[in-house]
CSV table of C-alpha atoms in Angstrom, one decimal:
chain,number,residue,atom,x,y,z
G,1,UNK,CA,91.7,-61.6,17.3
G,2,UNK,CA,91.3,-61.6,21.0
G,3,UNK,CA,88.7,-59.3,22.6
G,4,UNK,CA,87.8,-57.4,25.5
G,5,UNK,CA,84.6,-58.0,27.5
G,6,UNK,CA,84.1,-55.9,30.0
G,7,UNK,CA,80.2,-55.3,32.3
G,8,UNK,CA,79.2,-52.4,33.5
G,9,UNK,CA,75.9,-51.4,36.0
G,10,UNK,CA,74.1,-48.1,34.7
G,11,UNK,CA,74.0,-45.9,37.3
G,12,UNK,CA,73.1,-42.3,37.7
G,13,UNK,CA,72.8,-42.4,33.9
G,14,UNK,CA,76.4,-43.6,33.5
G,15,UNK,CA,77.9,-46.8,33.1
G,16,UNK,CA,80.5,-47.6,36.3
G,17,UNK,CA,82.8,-51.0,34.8
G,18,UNK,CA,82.0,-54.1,37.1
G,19,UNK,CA,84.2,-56.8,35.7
G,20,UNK,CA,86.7,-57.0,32.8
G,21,UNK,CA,88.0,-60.0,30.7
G,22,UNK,CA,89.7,-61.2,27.8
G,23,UNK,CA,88.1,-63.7,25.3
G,24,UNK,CA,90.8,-65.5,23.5
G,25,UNK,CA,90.6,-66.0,19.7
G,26,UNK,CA,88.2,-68.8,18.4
G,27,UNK,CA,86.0,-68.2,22.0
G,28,UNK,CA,82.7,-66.9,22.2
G,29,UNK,CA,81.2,-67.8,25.2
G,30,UNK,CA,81.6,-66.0,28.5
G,31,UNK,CA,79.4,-65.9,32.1
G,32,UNK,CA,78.6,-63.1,34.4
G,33,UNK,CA,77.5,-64.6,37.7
G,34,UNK,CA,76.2,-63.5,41.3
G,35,UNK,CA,75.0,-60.1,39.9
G,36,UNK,CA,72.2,-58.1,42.3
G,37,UNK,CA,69.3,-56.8,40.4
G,38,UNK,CA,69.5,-53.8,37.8
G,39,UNK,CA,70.3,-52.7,34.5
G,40,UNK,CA,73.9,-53.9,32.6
G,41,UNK,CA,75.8,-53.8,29.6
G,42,UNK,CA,77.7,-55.9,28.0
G,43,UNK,CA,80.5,-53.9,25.5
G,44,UNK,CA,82.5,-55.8,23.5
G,45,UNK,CA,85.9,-54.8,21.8
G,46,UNK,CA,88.4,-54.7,19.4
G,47,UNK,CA,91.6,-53.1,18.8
G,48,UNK,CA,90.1,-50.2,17.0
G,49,UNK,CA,88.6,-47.1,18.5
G,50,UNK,CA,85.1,-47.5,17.0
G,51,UNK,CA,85.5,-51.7,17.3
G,52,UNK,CA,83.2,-51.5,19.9
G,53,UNK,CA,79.4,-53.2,20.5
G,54,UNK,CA,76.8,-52.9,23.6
G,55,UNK,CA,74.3,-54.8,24.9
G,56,UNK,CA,71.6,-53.7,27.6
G,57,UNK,CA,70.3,-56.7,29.8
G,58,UNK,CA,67.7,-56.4,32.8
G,59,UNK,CA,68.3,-58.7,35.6
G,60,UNK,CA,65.8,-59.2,37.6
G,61,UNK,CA,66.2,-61.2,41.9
G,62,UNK,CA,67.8,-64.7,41.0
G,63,UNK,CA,66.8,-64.2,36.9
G,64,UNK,CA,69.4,-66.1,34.8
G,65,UNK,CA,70.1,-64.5,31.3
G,66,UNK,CA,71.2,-65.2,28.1
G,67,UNK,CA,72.1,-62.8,24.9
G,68,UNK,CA,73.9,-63.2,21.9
G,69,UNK,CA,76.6,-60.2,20.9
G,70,UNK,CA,76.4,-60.2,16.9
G,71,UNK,CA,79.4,-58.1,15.5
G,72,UNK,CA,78.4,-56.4,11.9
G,73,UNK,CA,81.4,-54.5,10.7
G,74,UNK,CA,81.0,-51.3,9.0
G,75,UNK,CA,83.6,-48.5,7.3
G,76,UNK,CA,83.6,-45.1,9.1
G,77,UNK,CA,84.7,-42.4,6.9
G,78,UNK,CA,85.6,-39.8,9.6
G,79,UNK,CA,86.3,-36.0,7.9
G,80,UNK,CA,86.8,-33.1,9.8
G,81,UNK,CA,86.1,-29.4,8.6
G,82,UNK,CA,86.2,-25.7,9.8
G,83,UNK,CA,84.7,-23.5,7.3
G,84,UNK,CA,85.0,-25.7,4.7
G,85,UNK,CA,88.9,-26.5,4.9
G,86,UNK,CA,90.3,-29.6,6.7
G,87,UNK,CA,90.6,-29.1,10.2
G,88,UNK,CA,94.3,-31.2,10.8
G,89,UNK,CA,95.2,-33.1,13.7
G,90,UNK,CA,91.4,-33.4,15.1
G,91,UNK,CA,90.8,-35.3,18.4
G,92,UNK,CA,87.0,-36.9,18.5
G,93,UNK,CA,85.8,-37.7,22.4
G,94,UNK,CA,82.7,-39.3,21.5
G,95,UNK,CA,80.2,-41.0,23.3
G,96,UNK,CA,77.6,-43.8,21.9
G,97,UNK,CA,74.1,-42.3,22.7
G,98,UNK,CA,72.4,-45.2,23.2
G,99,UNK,CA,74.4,-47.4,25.6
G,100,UNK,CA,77.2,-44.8,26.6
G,101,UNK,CA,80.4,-46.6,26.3
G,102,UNK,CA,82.9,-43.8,25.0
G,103,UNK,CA,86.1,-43.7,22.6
G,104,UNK,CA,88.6,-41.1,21.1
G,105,UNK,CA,89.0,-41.0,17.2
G,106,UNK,CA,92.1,-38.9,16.2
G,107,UNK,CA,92.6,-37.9,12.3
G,108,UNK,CA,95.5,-36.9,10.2
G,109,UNK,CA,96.9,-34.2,8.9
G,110,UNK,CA,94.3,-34.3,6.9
G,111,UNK,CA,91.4,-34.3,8.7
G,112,UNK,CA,90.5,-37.6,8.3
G,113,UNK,CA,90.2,-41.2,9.5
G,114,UNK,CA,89.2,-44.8,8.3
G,115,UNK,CA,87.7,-46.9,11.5
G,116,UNK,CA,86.3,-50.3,11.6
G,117,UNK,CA,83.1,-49.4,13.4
G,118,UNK,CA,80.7,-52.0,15.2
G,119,UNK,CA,77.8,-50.6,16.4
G,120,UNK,CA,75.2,-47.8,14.5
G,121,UNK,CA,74.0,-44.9,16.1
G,122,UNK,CA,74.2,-41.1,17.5
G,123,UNK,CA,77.2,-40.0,18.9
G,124,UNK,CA,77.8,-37.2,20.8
G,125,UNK,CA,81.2,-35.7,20.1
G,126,UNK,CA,83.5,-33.0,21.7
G,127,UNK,CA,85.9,-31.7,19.0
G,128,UNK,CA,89.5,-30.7,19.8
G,129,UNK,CA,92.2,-29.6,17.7
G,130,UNK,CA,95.4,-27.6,17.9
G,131,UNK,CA,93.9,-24.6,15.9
G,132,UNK,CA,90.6,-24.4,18.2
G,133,UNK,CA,91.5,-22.9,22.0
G,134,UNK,CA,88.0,-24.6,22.9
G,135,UNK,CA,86.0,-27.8,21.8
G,136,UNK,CA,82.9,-28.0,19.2
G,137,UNK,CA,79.9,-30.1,20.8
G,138,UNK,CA,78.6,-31.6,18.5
G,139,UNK,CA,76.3,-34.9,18.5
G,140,UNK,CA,75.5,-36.8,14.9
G,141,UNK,CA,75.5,-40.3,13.6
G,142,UNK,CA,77.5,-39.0,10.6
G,143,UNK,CA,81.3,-39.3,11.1
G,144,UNK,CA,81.3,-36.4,8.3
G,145,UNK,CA,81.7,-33.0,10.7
G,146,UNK,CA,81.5,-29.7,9.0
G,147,UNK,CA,82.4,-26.7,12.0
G,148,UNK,CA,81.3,-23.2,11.3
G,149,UNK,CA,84.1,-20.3,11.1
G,150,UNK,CA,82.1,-18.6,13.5
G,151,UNK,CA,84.3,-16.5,15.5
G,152,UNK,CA,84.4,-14.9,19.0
G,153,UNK,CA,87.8,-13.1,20.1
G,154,UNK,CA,88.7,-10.8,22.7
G,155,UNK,CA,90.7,-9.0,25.4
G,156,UNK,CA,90.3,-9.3,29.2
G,157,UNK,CA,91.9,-6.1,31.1
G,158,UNK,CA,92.4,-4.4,33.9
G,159,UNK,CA,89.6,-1.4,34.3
G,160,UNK,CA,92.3,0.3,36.0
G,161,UNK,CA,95.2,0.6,34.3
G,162,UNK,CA,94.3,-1.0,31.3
G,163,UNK,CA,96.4,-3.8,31.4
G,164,UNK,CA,96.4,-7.8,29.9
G,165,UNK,CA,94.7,-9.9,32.8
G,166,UNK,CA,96.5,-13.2,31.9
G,167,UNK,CA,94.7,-16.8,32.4
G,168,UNK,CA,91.4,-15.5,32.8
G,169,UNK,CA,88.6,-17.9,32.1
G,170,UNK,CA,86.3,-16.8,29.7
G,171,UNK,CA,83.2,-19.3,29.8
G,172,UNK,CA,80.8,-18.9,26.6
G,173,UNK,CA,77.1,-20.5,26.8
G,174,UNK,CA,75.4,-20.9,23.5
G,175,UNK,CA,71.7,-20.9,23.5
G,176,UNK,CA,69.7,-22.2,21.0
G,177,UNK,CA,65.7,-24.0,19.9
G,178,UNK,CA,67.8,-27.3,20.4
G,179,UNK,CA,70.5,-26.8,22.9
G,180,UNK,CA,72.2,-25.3,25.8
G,181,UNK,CA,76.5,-25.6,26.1
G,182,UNK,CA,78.9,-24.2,28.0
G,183,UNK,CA,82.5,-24.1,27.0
G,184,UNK,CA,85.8,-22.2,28.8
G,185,UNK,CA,89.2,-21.4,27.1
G,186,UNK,CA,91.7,-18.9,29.3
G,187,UNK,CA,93.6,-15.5,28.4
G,188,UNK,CA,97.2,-15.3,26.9
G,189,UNK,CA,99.8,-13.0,28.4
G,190,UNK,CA,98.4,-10.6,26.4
G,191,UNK,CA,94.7,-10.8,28.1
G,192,UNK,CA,93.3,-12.1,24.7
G,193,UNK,CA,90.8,-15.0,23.9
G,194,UNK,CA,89.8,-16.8,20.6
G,195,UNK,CA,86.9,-19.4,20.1
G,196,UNK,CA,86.3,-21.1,16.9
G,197,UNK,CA,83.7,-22.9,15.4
G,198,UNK,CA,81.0,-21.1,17.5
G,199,UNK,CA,77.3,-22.4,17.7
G,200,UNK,CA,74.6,-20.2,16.3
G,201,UNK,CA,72.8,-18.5,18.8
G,202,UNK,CA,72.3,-16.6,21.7
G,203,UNK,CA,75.8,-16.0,23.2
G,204,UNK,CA,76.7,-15.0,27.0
G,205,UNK,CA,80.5,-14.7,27.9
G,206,UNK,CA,81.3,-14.6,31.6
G,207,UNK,CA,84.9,-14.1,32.8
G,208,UNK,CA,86.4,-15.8,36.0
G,209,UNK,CA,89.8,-14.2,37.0
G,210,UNK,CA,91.4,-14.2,40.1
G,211,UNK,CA,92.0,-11.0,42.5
G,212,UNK,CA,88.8,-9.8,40.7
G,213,UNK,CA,85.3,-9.2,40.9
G,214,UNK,CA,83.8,-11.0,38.2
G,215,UNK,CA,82.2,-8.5,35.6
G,216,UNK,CA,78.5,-8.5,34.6
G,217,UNK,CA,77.6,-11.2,31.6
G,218,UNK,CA,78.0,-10.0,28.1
G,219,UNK,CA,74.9,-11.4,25.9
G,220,UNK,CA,74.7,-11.0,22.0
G,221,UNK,CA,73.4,-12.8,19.0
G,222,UNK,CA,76.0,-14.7,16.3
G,223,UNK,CA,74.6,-16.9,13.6
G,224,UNK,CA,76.1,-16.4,10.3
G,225,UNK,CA,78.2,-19.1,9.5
G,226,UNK,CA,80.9,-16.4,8.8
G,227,UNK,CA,79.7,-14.3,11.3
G,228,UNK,CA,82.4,-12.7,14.2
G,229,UNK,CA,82.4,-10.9,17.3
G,230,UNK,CA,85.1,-8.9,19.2
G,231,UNK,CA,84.9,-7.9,22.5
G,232,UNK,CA,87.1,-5.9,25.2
G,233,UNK,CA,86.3,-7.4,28.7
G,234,UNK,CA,87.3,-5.1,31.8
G,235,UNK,CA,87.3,-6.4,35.0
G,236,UNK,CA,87.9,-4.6,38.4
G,237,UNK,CA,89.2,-5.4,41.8
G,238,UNK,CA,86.2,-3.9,43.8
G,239,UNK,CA,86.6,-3.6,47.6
G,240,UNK,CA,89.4,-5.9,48.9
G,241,UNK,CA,88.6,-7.5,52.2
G,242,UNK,CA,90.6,-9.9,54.5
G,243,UNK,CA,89.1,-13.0,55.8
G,244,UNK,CA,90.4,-15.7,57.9
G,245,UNK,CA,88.8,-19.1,58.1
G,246,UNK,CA,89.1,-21.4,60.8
G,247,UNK,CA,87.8,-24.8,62.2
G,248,UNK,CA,85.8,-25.0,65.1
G,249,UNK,CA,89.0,-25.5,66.9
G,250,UNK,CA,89.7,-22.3,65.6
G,251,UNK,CA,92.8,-23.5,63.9
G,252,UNK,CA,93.4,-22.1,60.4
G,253,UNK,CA,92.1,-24.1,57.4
G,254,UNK,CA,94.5,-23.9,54.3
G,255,UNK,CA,93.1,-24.7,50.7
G,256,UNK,CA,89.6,-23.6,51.5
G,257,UNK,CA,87.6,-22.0,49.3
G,258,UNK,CA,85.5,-18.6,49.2
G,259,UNK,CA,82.9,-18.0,46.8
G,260,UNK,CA,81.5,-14.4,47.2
G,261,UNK,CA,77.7,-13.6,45.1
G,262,UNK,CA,75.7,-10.4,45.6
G,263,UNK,CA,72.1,-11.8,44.8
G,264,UNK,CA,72.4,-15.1,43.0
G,265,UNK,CA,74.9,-13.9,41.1
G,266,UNK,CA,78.2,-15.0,41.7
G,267,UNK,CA,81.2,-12.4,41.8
G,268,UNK,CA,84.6,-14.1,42.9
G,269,UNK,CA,86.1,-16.7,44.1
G,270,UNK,CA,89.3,-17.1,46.5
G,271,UNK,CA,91.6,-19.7,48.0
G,272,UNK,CA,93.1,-19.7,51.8
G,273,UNK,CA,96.8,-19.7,52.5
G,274,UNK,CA,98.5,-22.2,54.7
G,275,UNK,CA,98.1,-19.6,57.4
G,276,UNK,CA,94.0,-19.7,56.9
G,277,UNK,CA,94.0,-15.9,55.1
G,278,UNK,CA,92.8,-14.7,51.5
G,279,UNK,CA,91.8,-11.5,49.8
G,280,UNK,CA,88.4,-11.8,48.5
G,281,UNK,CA,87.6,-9.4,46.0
G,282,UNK,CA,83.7,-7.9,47.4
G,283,UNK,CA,81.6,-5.6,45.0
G,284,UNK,CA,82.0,-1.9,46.3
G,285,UNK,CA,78.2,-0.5,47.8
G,286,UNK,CA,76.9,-4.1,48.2
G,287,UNK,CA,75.9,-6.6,50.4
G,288,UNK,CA,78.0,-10.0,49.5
G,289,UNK,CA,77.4,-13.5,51.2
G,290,UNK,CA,80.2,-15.5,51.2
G,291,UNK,CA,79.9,-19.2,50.9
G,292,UNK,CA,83.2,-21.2,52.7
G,293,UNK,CA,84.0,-24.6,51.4
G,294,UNK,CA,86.6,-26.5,53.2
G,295,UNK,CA,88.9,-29.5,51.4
G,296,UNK,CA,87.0,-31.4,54.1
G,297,UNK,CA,84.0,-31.4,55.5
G,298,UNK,CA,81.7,-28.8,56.7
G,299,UNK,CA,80.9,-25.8,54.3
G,300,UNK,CA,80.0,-21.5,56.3
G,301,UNK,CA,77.8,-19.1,54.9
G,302,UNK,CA,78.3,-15.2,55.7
G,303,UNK,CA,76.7,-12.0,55.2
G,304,UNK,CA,78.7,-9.1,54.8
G,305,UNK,CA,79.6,-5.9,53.1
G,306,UNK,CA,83.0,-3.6,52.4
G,307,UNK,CA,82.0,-1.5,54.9
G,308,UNK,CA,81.4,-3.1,57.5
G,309,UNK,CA,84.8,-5.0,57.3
G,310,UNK,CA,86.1,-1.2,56.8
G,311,UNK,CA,85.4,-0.5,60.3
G,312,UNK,CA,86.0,-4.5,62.1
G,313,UNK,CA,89.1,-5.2,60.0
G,314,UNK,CA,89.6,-8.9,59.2
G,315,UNK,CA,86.5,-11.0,59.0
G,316,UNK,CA,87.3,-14.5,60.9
G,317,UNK,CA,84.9,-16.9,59.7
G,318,UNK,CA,84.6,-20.2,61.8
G,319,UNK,CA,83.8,-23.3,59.7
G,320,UNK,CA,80.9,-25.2,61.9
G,321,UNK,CA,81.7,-28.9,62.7
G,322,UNK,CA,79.7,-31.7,60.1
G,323,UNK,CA,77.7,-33.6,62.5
G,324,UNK,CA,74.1,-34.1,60.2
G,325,UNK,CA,73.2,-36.3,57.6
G,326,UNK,CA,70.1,-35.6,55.3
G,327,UNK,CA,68.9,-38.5,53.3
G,328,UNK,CA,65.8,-37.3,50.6
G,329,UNK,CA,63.8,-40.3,49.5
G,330,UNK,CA,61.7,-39.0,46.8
G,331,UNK,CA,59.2,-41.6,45.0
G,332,UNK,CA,56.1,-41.3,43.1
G,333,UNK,CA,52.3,-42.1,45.2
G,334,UNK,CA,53.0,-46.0,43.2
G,335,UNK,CA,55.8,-46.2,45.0
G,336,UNK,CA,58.4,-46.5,42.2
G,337,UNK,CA,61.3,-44.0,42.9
G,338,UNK,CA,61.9,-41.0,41.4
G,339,UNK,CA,66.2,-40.5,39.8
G,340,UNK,CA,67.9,-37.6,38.5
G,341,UNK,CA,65.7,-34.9,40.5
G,342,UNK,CA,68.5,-32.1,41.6
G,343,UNK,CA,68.0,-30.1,44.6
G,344,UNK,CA,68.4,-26.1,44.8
G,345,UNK,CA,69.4,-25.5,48.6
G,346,UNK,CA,69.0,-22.3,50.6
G,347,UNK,CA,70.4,-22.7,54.2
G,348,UNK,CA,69.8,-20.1,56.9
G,349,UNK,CA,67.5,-18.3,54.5
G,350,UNK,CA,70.8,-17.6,51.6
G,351,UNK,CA,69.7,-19.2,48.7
G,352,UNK,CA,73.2,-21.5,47.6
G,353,UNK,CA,73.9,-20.4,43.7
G,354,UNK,CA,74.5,-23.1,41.8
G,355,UNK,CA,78.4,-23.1,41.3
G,356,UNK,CA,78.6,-23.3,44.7
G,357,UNK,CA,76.5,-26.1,44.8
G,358,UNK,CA,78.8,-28.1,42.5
G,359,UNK,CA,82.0,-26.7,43.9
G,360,UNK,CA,80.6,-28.6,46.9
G,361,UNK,CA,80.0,-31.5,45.0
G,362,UNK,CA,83.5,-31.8,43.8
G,363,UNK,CA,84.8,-31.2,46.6
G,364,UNK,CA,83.0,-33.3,49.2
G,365,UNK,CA,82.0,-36.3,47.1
G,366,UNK,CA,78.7,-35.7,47.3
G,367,UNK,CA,75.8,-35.2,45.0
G,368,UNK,CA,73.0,-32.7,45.3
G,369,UNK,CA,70.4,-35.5,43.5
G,370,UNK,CA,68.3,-38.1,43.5
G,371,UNK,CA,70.2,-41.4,42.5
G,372,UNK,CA,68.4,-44.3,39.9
G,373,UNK,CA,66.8,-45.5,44.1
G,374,UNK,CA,65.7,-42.2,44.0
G,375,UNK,CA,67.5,-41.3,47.0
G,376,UNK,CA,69.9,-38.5,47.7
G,377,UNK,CA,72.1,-39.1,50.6
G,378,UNK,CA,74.0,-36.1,52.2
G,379,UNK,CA,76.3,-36.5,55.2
G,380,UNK,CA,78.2,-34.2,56.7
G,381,UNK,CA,76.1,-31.3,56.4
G,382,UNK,CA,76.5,-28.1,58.6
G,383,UNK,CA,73.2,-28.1,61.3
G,384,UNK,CA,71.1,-25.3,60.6
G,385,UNK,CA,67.8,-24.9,58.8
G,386,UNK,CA,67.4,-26.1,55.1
G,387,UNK,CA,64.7,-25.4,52.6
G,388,UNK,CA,64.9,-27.8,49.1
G,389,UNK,CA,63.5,-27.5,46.0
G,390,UNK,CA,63.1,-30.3,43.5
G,391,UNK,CA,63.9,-30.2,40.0
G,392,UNK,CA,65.2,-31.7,36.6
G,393,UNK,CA,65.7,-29.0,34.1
G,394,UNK,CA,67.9,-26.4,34.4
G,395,UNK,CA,65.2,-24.0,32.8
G,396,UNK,CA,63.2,-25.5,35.9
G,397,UNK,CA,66.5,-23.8,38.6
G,398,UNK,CA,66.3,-20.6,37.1
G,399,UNK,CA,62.7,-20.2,37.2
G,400,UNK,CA,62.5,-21.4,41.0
G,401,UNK,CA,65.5,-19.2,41.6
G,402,UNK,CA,63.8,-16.1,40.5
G,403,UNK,CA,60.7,-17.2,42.4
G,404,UNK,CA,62.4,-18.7,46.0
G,405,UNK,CA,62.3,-15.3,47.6
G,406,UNK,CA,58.2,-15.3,47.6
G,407,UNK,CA,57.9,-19.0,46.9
G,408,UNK,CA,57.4,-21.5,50.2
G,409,UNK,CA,59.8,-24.6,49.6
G,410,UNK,CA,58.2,-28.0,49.6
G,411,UNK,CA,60.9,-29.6,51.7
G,412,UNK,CA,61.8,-27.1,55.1
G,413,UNK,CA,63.2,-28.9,57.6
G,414,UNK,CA,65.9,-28.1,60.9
G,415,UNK,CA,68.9,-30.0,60.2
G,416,UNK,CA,69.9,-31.7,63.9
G,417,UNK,CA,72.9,-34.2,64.7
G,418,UNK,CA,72.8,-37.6,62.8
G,419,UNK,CA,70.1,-39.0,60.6
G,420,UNK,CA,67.6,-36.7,59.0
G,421,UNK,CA,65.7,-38.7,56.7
G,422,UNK,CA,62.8,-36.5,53.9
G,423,UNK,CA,60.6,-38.5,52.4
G,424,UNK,CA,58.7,-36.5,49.1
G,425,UNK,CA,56.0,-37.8,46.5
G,426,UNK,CA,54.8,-37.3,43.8
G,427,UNK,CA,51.9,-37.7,41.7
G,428,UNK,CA,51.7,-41.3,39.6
G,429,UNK,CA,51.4,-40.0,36.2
């Protein structure tokens, strides 16, 4: 049968596809050529979803290489259970561990699938199915998945009235010796939330729902397999407050969002009209910073409280113009570069929480971290003064997060118009 050849560059920890091709039946041979120095792969395929092999080749400045693909078939028995009984009509987004190429393995009514499969290894899956509101992560190189009926339901309503608040997002985070995952399912019309096949662990549910301020985290512990939980959720509108966002033009920017946090915790979010206006829901006898992010562009960071906008009326917010560029070069004292180290940004002295920091992300393209160069390149970044904080882990953010108030950041710098270039080492080890 024909197959698929296709090379890809790892970058970034991923694999971005470089060049596709077909090899016809009774071929074997095919050439990659003019490639720039770095790390590729090589995945072969069939027509099956697990008919796929990898190969990792380092290319080195004008280095010519050779490798042999050798394709060993094996039988994956795939089964599928929660709480013992077949789980029907299960969707597998897996992902090979060790070279990253991804598929999607779907069983029957059943539970269960045959696959031709070509490579060994881990896999780390996300389990869907109609009966689950939320996937089971789950990584394993045994195709044979058993999920837990451990159950988490619940109601979201309205603290003052007590009634349903509809598409909600309820995010759970499971904590465990091993792990850390997030997963998010919404509200029906009736305000009410089910997830399935729960890890053991430390549970925290957080709810996102618009018009309101976002309640505190609930934390528990679930780990019997059987074990279940069920929860009402109330949520409040706090203190209402008008704001209108504008560009330095002061024309009216639709479609721009408003994050509001009282500490580092974060406690709505809103959306401009066409006409530049939302209602951001504020916590009630707090101060709130809001953090303004644009479709394009810039990004605004604002103090302010209910009562204050109590007496002014209508907060207007002007969006700065995007006019610097910060580029972080960050290697070790050898020289070799330093990937994959995240940044926790506070600019004009507010300390940017984290969802902010990826709404930004999303939205502007860009990427708060060091690339496989071990540089971070920024442009379009508001002028102003920025202090940075390297890190990797996440246990690493929170831990600088609670210190940043007393803690001096290693990279403080005045952000002026065009290039800013940072240059940070660290120690060989």
């Amino acid at each position: 049968m024909p197959l698929e050849v296709e090379l890809s560059v790892r970058e970034r920890g991923a694999l971005r596809p470089l060049q596709r091709t077909t090899l016809a039946a009774k071929k074997s041979r095919i050439a990659f050529s003019d490639l720039a120095p770095g790390t590729y792969s090589v995945i072969t395929r069939g027509e099956g979803p697990l008919q796929q092999r990898a190969k990792t080749f380092e290319v080195g400045a004008g280095e010519r290489r050779q490798g042999n693909v050798k394709i060993v078939p094996t039988v994956a028995n795939v089964r599928v259970t929660l709480g013992g009984k077949p789980l029907p009509d299960a969707t597998l987004e897996a992902t090979n561990t060790d070279h990253g190429w991804k598929t999607t393995v779907r069983t029957d009514a059943n539970g269960t699938a045959i696959e031709e499969s070509w490579q060994p290894g881990s896999f780390a899956m996300s389990v869907r199915a109609p009966a689950m509101t939320a996937p089971y992560i789950h990584t394993a190189s045994d195709w044979n998945i058993t999920l837990p009926e451990r159950r988490i339901t619940g109601r979201v309503i309205d603290a003052a009235n007590a009634t349903p608040v509809s598409n909600a997002i309820v995010l759970l985070r499971t904590e465990s010796d091993e792990s850390s995952r997030i997963v998010q399912t919404t509200t029906d019309t009736d305000g009410r939330f089910v997830y399935r096949a729960v890890l053991a662990g430390k549970q925290t549910l957080e709810v996102r729902a618009d018009h309101y301020v976002y309640p505190a985290p609930v934390t528990f512990e679930l780990t019997g397999d059987n074990a279940s939980r069920e929860l009402e959720l109330r949520v409040d509108s706090g203190a209402p407050a008008e704001v209108l966002v504008v560009d330095g033009s002061g024309l009216p920017l639709r479609g721009a969002r408003l994050f509001s946090s009282v500490g580092d915790e974060l406690r709505s979010m809103s959306v401009t009209a066409d006409d530049g206006r939302a209602v951001v829901p504020l916590t009630a006898n707090a101060t709130s910073v809001l953090y303004v992010i644009p479709r394009d562009g810039s990004f605004a960071v604002v103090r302010t409280n209910a009562a204050q906008l109590e007496r002014t009326g209508t907060l207007r917010i002007a969006v700065p113009s995007a006019t610097g560029l910060l580029q972080l070069v960050t290697k070790r004292t050898d020289g070799a570069p330093v990937g994959g180290v995240r940044l926790l940004v506070r600019y004009n002295g507010e300390l940017v929480p984290a969802e902010v920091v990826r709404a930004l992300e999303r939205t502007h393209g860009v990427r708060f971290a060091t690339d496989d160069g071990g540089t971070a390149t920024l442009p379009e970044l508001p002028l102003g003064i920025y202090e940075l904080w390297p890190y990797r882990t996440d246990n690493e953010a929170e831990a600088l997060r609670a210190s940043a108030t007393t803690l001096a950041a290693p990279v403080q710098l005045t952000l002026k118009s065009g290039e800013n270039v940072v240059r940070v080492s660290f120690a060989a080890k």
